[in-house]
Coordinates of C-alpha atoms in Angstrom, one line a residue:
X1 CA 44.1 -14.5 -229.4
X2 CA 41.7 -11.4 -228.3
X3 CA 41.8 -9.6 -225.1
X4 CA 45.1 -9.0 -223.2
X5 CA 47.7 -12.0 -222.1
X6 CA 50.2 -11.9 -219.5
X7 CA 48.9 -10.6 -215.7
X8 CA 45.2 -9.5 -215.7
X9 CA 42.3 -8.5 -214.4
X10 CA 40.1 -11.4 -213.3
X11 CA 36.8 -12.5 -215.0
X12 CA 33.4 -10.9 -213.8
X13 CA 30.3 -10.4 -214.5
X14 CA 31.3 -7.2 -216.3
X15 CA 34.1 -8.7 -218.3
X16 CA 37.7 -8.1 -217.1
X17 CA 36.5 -4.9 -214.5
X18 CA 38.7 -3.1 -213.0
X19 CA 36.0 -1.2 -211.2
X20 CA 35.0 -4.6 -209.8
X21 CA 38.7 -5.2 -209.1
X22 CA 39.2 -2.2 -207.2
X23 CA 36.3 -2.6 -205.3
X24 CA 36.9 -6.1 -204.1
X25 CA 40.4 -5.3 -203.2
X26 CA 39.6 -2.0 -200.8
X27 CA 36.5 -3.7 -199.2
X28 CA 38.9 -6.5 -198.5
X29 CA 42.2 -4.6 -197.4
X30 CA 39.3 -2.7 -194.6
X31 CA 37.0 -5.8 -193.9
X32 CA 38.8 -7.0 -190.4
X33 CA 39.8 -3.4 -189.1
X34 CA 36.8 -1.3 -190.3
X35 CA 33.8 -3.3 -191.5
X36 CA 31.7 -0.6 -192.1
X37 CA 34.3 1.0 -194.5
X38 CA 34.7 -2.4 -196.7
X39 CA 30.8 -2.5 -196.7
X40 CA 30.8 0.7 -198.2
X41 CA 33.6 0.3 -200.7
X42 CA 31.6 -2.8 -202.0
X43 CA 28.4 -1.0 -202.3
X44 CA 29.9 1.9 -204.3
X45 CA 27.8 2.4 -207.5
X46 CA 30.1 4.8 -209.2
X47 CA 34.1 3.6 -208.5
X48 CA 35.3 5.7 -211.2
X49 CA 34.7 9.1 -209.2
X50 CA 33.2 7.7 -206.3
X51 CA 36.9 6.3 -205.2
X52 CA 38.5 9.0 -203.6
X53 CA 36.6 8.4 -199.9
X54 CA 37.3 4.9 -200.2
X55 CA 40.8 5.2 -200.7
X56 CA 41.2 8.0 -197.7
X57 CA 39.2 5.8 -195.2
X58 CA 42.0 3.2 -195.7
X59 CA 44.6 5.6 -194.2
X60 CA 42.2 7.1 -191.3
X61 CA 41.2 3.0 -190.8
X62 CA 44.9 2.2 -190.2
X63 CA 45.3 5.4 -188.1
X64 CA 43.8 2.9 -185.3
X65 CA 46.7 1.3 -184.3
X66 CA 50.6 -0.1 -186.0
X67 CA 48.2 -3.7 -186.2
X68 CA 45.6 -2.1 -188.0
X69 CA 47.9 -0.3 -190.8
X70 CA 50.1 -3.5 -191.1
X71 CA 46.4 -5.7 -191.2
X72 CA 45.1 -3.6 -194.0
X73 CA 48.4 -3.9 -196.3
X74 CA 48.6 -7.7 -195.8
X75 CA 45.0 -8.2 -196.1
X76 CA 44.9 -5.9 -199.4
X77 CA 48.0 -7.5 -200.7
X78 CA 46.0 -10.7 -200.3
X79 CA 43.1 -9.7 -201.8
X80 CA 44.9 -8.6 -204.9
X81 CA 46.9 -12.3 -205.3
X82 CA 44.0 -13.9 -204.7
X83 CA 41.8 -12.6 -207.1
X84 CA 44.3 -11.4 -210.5
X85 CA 45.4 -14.0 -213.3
X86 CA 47.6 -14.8 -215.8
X87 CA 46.9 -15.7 -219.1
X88 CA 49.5 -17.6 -221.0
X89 CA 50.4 -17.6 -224.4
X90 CA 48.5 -20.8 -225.4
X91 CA 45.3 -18.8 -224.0
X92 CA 45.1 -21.1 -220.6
X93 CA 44.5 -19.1 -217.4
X94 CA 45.9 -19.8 -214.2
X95 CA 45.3 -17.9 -211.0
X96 CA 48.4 -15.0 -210.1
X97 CA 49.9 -17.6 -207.8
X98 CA 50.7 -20.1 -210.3
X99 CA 52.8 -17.9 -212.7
X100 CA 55.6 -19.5 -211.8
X101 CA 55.0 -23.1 -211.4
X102 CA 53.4 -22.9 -215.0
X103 CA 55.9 -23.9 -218.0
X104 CA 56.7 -21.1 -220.3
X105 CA 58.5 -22.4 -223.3
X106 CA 60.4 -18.8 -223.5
X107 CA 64.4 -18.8 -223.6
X108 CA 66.1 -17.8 -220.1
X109 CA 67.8 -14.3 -219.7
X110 CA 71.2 -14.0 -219.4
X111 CA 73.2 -11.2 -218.3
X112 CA 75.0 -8.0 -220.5
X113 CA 77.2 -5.3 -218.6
X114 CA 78.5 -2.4 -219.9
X115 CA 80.9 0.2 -218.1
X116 CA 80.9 3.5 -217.9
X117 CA 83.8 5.7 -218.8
X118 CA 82.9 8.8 -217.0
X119 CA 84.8 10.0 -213.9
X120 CA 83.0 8.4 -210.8
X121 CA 81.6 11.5 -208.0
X122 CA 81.9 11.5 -204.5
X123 CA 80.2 14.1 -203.5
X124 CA 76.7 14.7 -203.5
X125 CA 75.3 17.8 -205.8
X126 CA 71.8 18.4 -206.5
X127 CA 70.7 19.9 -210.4
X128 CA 68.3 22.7 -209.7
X129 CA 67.3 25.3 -212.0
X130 CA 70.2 25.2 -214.4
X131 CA 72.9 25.2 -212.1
X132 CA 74.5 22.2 -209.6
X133 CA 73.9 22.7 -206.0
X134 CA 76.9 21.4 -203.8
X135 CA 78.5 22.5 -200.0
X136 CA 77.2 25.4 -198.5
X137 CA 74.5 26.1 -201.6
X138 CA 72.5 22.9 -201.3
X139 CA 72.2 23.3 -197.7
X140 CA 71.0 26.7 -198.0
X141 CA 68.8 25.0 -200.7
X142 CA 67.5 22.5 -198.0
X143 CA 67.2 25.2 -195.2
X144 CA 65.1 27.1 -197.7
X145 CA 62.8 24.5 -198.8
X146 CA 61.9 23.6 -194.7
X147 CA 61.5 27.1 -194.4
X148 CA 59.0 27.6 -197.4
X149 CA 57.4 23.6 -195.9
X150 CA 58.4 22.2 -199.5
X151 CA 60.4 19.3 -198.1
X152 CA 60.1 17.7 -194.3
X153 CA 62.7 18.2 -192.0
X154 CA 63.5 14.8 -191.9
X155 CA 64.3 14.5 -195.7
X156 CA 66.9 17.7 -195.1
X157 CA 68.1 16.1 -192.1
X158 CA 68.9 12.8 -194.3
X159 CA 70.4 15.1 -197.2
X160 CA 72.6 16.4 -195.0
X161 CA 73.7 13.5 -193.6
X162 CA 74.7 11.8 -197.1
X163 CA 76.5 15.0 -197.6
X164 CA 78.6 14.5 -194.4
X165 CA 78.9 10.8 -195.3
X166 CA 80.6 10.9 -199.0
X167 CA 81.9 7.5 -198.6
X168 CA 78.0 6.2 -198.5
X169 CA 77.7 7.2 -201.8
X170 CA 80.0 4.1 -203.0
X171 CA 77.2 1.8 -203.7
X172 CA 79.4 -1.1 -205.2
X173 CA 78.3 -3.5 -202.3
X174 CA 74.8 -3.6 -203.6
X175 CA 73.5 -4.6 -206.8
X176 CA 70.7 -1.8 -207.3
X177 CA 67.6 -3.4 -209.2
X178 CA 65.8 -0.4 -211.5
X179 CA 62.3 -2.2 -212.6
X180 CA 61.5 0.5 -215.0
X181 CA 65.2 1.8 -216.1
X182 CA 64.5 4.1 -217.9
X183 CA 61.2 6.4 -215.9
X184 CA 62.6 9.6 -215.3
X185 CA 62.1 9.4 -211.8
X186 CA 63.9 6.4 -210.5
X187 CA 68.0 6.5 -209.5
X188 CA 70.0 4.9 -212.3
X189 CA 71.4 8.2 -213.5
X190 CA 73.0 8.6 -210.0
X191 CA 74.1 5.1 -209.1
X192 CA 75.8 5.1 -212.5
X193 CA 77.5 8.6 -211.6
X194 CA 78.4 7.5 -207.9
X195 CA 80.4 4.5 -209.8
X196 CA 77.6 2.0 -208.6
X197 CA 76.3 -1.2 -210.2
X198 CA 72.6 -1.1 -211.6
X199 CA 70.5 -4.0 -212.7
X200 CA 67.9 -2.4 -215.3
X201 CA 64.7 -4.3 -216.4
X202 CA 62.6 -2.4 -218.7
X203 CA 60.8 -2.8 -222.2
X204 CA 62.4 -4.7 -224.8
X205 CA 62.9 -1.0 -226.9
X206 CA 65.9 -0.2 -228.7
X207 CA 65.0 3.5 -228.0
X208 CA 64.6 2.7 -224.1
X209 CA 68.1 1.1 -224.2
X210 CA 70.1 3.2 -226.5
X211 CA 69.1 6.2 -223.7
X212 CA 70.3 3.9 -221.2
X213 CA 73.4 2.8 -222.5
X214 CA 74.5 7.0 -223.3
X215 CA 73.5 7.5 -220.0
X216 CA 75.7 4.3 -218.9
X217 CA 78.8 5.5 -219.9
X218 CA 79.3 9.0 -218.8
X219 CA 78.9 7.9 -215.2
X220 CA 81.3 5.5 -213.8
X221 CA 79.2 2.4 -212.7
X222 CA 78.4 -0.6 -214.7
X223 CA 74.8 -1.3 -216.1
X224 CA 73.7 -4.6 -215.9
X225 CA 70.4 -5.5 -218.4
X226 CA 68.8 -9.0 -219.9
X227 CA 69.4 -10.8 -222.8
X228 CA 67.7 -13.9 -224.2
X229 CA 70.2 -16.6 -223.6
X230 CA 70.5 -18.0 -227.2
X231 CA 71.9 -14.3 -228.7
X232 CA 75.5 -13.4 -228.2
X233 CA 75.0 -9.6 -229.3
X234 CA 77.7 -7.2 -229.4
X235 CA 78.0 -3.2 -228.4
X236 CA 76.8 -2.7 -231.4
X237 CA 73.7 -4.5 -231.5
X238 CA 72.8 -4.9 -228.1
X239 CA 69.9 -2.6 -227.8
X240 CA 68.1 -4.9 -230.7
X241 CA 68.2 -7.7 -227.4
X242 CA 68.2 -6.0 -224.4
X243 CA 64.9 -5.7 -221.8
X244 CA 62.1 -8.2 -220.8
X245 CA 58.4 -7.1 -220.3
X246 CA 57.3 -7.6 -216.5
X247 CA 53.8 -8.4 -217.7
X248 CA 54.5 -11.3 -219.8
X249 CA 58.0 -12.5 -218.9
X250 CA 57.8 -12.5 -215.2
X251 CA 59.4 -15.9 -214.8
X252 CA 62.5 -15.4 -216.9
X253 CA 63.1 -12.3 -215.3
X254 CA 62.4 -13.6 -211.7
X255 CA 64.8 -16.1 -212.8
X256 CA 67.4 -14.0 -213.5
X257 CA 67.2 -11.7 -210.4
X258 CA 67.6 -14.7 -208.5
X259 CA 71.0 -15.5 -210.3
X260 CA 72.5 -11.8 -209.1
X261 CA 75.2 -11.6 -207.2
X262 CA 75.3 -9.3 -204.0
X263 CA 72.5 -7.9 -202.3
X264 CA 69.6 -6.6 -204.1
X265 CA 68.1 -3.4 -203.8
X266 CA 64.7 -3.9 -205.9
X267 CA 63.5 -0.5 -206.7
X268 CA 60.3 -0.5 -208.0
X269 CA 59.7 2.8 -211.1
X270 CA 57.3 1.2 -213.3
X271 CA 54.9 3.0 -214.5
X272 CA 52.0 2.4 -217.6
X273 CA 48.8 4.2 -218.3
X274 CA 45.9 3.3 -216.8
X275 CA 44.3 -0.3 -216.1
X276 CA 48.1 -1.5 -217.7
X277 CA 49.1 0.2 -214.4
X278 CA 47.7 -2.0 -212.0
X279 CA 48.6 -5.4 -213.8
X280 CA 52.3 -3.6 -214.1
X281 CA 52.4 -3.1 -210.0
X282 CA 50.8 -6.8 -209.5
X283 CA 53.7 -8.6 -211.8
X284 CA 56.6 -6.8 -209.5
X285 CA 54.9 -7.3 -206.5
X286 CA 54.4 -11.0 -207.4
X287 CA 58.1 -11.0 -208.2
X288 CA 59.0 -8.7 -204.9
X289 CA 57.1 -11.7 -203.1
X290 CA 59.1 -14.2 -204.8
X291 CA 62.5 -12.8 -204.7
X292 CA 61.9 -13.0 -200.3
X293 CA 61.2 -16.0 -200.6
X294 CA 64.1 -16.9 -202.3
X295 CA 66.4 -14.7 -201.0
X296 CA 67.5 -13.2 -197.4
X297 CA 69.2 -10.4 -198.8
X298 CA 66.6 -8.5 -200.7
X299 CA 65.9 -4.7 -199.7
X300 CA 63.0 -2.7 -201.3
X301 CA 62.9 0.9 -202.6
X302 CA 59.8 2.6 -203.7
X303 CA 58.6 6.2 -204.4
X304 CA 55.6 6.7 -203.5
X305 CA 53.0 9.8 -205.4
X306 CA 52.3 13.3 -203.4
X307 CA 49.2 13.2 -204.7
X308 CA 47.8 10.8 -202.6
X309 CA 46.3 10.2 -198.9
X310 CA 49.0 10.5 -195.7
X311 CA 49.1 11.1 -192.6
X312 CA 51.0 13.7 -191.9
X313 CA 52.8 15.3 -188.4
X314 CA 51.4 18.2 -186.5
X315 CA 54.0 20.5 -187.4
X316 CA 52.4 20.4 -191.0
X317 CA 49.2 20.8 -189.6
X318 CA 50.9 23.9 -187.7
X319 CA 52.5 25.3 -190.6
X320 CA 49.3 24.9 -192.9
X321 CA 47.4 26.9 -190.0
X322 CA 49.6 29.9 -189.8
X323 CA 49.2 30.2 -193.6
X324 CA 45.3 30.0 -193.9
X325 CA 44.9 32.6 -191.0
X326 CA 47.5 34.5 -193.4
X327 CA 45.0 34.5 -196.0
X328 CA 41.9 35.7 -194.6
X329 CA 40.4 38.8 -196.7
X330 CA 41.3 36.8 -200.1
X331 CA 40.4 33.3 -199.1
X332 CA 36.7 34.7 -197.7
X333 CA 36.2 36.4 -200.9
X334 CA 37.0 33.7 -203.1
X335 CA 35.1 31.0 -200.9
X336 CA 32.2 33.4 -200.9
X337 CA 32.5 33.8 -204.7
X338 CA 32.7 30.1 -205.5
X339 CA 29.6 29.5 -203.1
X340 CA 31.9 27.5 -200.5
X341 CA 33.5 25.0 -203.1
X342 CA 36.9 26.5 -203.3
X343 CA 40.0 26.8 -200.5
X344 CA 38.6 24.4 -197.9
X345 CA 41.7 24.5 -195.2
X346 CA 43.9 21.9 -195.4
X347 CA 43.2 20.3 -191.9
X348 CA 40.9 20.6 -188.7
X349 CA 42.2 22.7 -185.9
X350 CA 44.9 20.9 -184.1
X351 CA 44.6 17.8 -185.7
X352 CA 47.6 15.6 -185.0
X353 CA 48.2 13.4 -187.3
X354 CA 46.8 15.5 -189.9
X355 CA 45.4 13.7 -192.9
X356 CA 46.3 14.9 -196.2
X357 CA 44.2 13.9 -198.8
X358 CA 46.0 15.0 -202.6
X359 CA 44.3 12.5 -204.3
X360 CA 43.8 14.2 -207.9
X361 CA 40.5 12.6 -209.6
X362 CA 42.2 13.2 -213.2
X363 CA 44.7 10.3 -212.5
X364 CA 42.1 7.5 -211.4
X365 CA 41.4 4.6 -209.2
X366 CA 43.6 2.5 -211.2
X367 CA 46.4 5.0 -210.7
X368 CA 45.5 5.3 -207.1
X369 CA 45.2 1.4 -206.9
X370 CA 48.7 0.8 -208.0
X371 CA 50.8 3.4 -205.9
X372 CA 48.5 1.9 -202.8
X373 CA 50.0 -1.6 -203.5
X374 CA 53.7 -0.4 -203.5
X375 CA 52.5 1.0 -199.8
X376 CA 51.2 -1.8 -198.8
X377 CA 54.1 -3.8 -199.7
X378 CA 56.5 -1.4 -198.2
X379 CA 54.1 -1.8 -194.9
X380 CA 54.4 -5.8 -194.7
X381 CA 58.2 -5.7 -195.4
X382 CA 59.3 -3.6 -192.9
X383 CA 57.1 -4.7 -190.9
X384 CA 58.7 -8.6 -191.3
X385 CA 62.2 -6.8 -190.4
X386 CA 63.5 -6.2 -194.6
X387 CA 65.2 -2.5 -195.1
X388 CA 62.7 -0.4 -197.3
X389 CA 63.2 2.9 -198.8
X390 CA 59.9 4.6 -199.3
X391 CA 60.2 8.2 -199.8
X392 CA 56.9 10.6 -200.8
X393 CA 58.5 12.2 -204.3
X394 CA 57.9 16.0 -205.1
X395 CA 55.6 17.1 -207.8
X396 CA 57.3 16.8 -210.9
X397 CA 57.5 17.6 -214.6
X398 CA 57.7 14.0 -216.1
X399 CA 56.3 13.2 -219.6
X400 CA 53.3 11.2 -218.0
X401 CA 52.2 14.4 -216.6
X402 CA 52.6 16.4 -218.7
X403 CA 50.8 14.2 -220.9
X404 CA 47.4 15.3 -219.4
X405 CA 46.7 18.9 -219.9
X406 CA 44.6 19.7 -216.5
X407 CA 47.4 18.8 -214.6
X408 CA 49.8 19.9 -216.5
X409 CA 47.7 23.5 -215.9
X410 CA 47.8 22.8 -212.3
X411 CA 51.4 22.2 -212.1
X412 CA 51.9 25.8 -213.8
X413 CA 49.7 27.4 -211.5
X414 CA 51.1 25.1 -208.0
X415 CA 53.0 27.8 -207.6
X416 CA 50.9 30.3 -206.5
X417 CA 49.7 28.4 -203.7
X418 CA 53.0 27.5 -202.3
X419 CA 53.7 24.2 -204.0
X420 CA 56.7 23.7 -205.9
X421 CA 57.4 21.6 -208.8
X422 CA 60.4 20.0 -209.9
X423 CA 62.2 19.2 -212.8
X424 CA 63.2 15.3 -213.1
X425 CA 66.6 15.6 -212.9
X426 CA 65.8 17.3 -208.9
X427 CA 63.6 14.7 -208.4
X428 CA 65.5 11.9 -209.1
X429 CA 68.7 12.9 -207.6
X430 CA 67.3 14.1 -204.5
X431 CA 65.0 10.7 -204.0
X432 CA 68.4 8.7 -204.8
X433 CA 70.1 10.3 -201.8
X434 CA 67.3 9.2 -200.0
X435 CA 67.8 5.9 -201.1
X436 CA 71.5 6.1 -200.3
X437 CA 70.4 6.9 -196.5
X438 CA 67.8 4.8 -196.2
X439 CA 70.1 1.9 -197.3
X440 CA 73.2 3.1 -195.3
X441 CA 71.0 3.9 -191.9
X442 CA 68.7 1.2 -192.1
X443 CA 66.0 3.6 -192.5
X444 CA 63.2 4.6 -190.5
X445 CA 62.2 2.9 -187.6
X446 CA 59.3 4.6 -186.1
X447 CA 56.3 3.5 -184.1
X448 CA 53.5 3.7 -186.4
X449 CA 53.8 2.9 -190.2
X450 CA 52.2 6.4 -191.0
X451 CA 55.1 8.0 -189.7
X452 CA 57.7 5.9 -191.6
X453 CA 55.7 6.9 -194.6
X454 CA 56.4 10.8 -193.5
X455 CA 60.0 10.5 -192.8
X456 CA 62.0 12.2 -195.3
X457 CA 59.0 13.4 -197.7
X458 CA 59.4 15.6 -200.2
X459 CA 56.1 16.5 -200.9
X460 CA 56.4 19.9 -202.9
X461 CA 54.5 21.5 -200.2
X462 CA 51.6 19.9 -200.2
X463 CA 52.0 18.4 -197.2
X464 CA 51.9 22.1 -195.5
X465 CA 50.2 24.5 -198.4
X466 CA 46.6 26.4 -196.2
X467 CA 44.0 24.7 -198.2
X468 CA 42.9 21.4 -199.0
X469 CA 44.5 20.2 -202.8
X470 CA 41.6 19.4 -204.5
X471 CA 39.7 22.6 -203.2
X472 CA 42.4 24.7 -205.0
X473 CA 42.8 22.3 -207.7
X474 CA 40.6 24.5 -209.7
X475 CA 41.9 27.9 -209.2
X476 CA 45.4 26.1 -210.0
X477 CA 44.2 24.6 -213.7
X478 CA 42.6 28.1 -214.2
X479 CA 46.0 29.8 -213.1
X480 CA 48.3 27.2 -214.7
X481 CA 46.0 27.8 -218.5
X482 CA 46.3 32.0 -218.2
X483 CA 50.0 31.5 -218.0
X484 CA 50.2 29.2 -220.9
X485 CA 48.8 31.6 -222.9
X486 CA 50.4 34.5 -221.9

C-alpha cells in the first residue's frame, strides 16, 4: 500500500499537509482567547518560515489569564484529535478517535523483566565533564550555574532538596513508563541505577534493546519491555522480540500499560525526524488520553525543548539586563556592522514576565508542533489535578543535534555568549532528579501555568543570556564553524 499507515496527517487539498495541519491546529488552539491571532495563523502563506510568530503569540495569548493558557492547550489538543487519522493495515481510515475501538488482528504484548546486577545508589551524583559530582561539589556546581544564570534557582533549589532526601530516590513504588527507552535524554539510566522499576517502549530494534539491556544490568532496578504474546524468548534471544512501534501498534501497547501494576509515571522521550515527529507526539498523547481514562493513578513526565517560546520571571529579565548594558562598545559595533540584524536584547526594559522566544528556524514547525503538544498536555493535566513533571532541558549534545550541522555550529560557539551545553549523560541525570522531586513533592503548584513551566528550568542560559537567540544565532554558527576547523 503507498503512502504512510499507522497515525497520520489528515487528507487536504494539498495531499497529507502538514503545513495545512499546523495551521489548522494554531488558529484553533488561539480562536476563543485571541481571534485575531487564529485569523492570522490561518491566513499565513508561507508556514514553513512564517511559523515562528505564530507559535510565540500562543504564549503571549495565554499570558492573559490561568483560563486563557489552560483554553489554548485544551482547545489545541482538540484541534489536533479532531482532525489526525489512522490508517490501518487493510488501508481503511478512521478518524484518531477510533484507534482503539477499531479491530487490529495483531498478537497482544506480554511482559519480559530483566534485573540488574549492579549495586543499587542512594545518593544522588551528577556526571559532568569527566568526573562525578556528589556533596559539597555538586552544590558548588549548582551555586555556580545560578550564578553564571545557566539553571533557575528553582531547579537548584529542587536538586538540593533530592540531595537532602536520599530515601526519595527509591523509586520502587512507581512503575516509571520510558516511551522512547532508549533517547539519550530521558531517565532510564538513573531509575535503573537508583534500583527502580522502568517500563521501556521503544522500536522493535535488536540494536535499541541490546543497549538497553547492558545498560539494565549494571544498575540495580528491573527493566520491564513488550513481547508479542505467542513468543517465549529467552536472555538470549530476547532483543530479536522486544519493543512495539507507537505509530502502528498503539492499541497493543495501550493494552499492555493498562495491565501494569503500580502507579504509572508515563514519561514521554520520543522523538523522530520531522513530519514522523508530529504523528509520534499524537500516538502517545492519544494513549496519555487513554491511560486517564482508564486509570486514576497515572502521572505524566515530560521534557520540554529550550529552544522554544516561555515566559520567563523578572529576575531573568534582570539578569539579561545587567549583561547587555555590560556589552555596550562591542554589541554597538557589531549591531552597527550587521546593519541592526544582529544582538537584538533579549527582552524590553522591565518586562515581567519576560518572553523568551529560542525558537531555532533549522528545527521546523513540525518540530515546534510536537514539543507544543507535550505542553499542552502537561497544561490540561495539571490543570484536572494529575502530578506532571515538566522540566525545560539544557541544550544538549544528542545525536539528533548533532545531526544538523548549523546547529551543531551554534552549539560550539553557545558558549561565547554565555550558554552552556551539556553532554547527555548531565542532561539526563540532572532532569531525572527533577523527576524524582517533582514526583516526591507533588510538583509545582503555582498561579499561572507559565510559571509551572519556569519552575526548575534548566535552560543552559538562555533564559538569561543579553541578546535575543535567534539575533546571535548567526554570530554563534559562524563562531561554532572557526572552531571546528581550528
Amino acid at each position: 500500500m503507498e503512502g504512510p499507515t499507522g497515525v497520520v496527517f489528515p487528507k487536504s487539498d494539498a495531499g497529507r499537509s502538514t503545513s495545512a495541519l499546523g495551521r489548522a491546529v494554531v488558529a484553533d488552539a488561539l480562536r476563543a482567547v485571541d481571534p485575531v491571532g487564529a485569523r492570522s495563523a490561518e491566513h499565513e502563506t508561507n508556514w514553513r518560515h512564517g511559523y515562528l510568530g505564530h507559535f510565540r503569540r500562543l504564549v503571549e495569548a495565554g499570558l492573559l489569564s490561568r483560563d486563557a493558557a489552560v483554553t489554548i492547550a485544551r482547545d489545541g489538543l482538540a484541534a489536533l484529535h479532531r482532525r489526525m487519522a489512522v490508517v490501518h493495515p487493510d488501508g481503511t481510515e478512521t478518524g484518531l478517535g477510533e484507534v482503539f475501538d477499531a479491530p487490529t488482528g495483531a498478537e497482544p504484548l506480554r511482559t519480559a523483566t530483566v534485573a540488574g546486577t549492579g549495586e543499587v545508589e542512594r545518593e544522588l551524583s551528577l556526571p559532568y565533564r569527566g568526573r562525578r559530582l556528589r556533596g559539597d561539589e555538586l552544590r558548588r556546581r549548582l551555586d555556580a550555574w545560578v550564578g553564571a544564570g545557566v539553571v533557575e534557582p528553582s531547579c537548584a533549589e529542587a536538586v538540593r532538596a533530592v540531595m537532602a532526601n536520599p530515601d526519595w530516590l527509591d523509586l520502587r513504588d512507581q512503575r516509571v513508563v520510558v516511551l522512547g527507552a532508549g533517547a539519550e535524554m530521558g531517565p532510564l539510566p538513573s531509575v535503573l541505577r537508583w534500583g527502580g522499576d522502568v517500563v521501556a517502549v521503544d522500536l522493535p530494534r535488536p540494536e535499541i534493546w541490546r543497549r538497553l539491556l547492558d545498560t539494565t544490568r549494571r544498575g540495580g532496578g528491573r527493566l520491564h519491555l513488550p513481547v508479542p504474546a505467542g513468543t517465549d524468548p529467552d536472555a538470549g534471544t530476547l532483543v530479536e522480540h522486544a519493543g512495539a512501534d507507537l505509530l502502528h501498534h498503539l492499541p497493543q501497547v495501550t493494552d499492555w500499560l493498562l495491565g501494569v501494576d503500580g502507579r504509572l509515571v508515563l514519561g514521554n522521550y520520543v522523538y523522530a525526524d520531522g513530519a514522523t515527529n508530529v504523528r509520534l507526539a499524537t500516538a502517545v498523547d492519544a494513549l496519555t488520553l487513554r491511560l486517564q481514562q482508564r486509570r486514576d493513578d497515572v502521572a505524566l513526565a515530560f521534557l520540554a525543548t529550550p529552544t522554544d517560546v516561555f515566559a520567563v520571571p523578572g529576575d531573568a529579565v534582570r539578569h539579561a539586563e545587567r549583561g547587555y548594558a555590560a556589552r555596550g562598545v562591542v554589541r554597538r559595533s557589531l549591531r552597527v556592522a550587521s546593519g541592526g540584524r544582529l544582538l537584538h536584547r533579549n527582552y524590553p526594559p522591565g518586562a515581567d514576565p519576560g518572553i523568551n522566544d529560542s525558537l531555532v528556524p533549522q528545527q521546523g514547525p513540525n518540530y515546534a508542533l510536537a514539543k507544543r503538544l507535550q505542553r499542552w498536555r502537561a497544561t490540561v493535566a495539571r490543570d484536572a489535578g494529575a502530578t506532571v513533571s515538566f522540566t525545560v532541558a539544557p541544550p544538549t549534545r544528542t545525536r539528533s543535534v548533532l545531526r544538523n550541522r548549523a546547529l551543531a555550529a551554534a552549539y560550539a560557539g553557545a558558549h561565547r555568549f554565555g550558554i552552556e551545553v551539556f553532554d547527555p549523560a548531565t542532561s539526563n541525570t540532572l532532569m531525572a532528579a527533577l523527576l524524582v522531586h517533582h514526583l516526591r513533592t507533588g510538583g509545582p503548584a503555582m498561579a499561572h501555568p507559565w510559571q509551572d513551566e519556569a519552575y526548575g528550568a534548566a535552560h543552559g542560559g538562555l533564559w538569561r543570556v543579553p541578546y535575543a537567540p535567534r539575533s546571535a544565532l548567526g554570530l554563534a554558527v559562524l563562531l561554532g564553524l572557526g572552531g571546528a576547523r581550528t
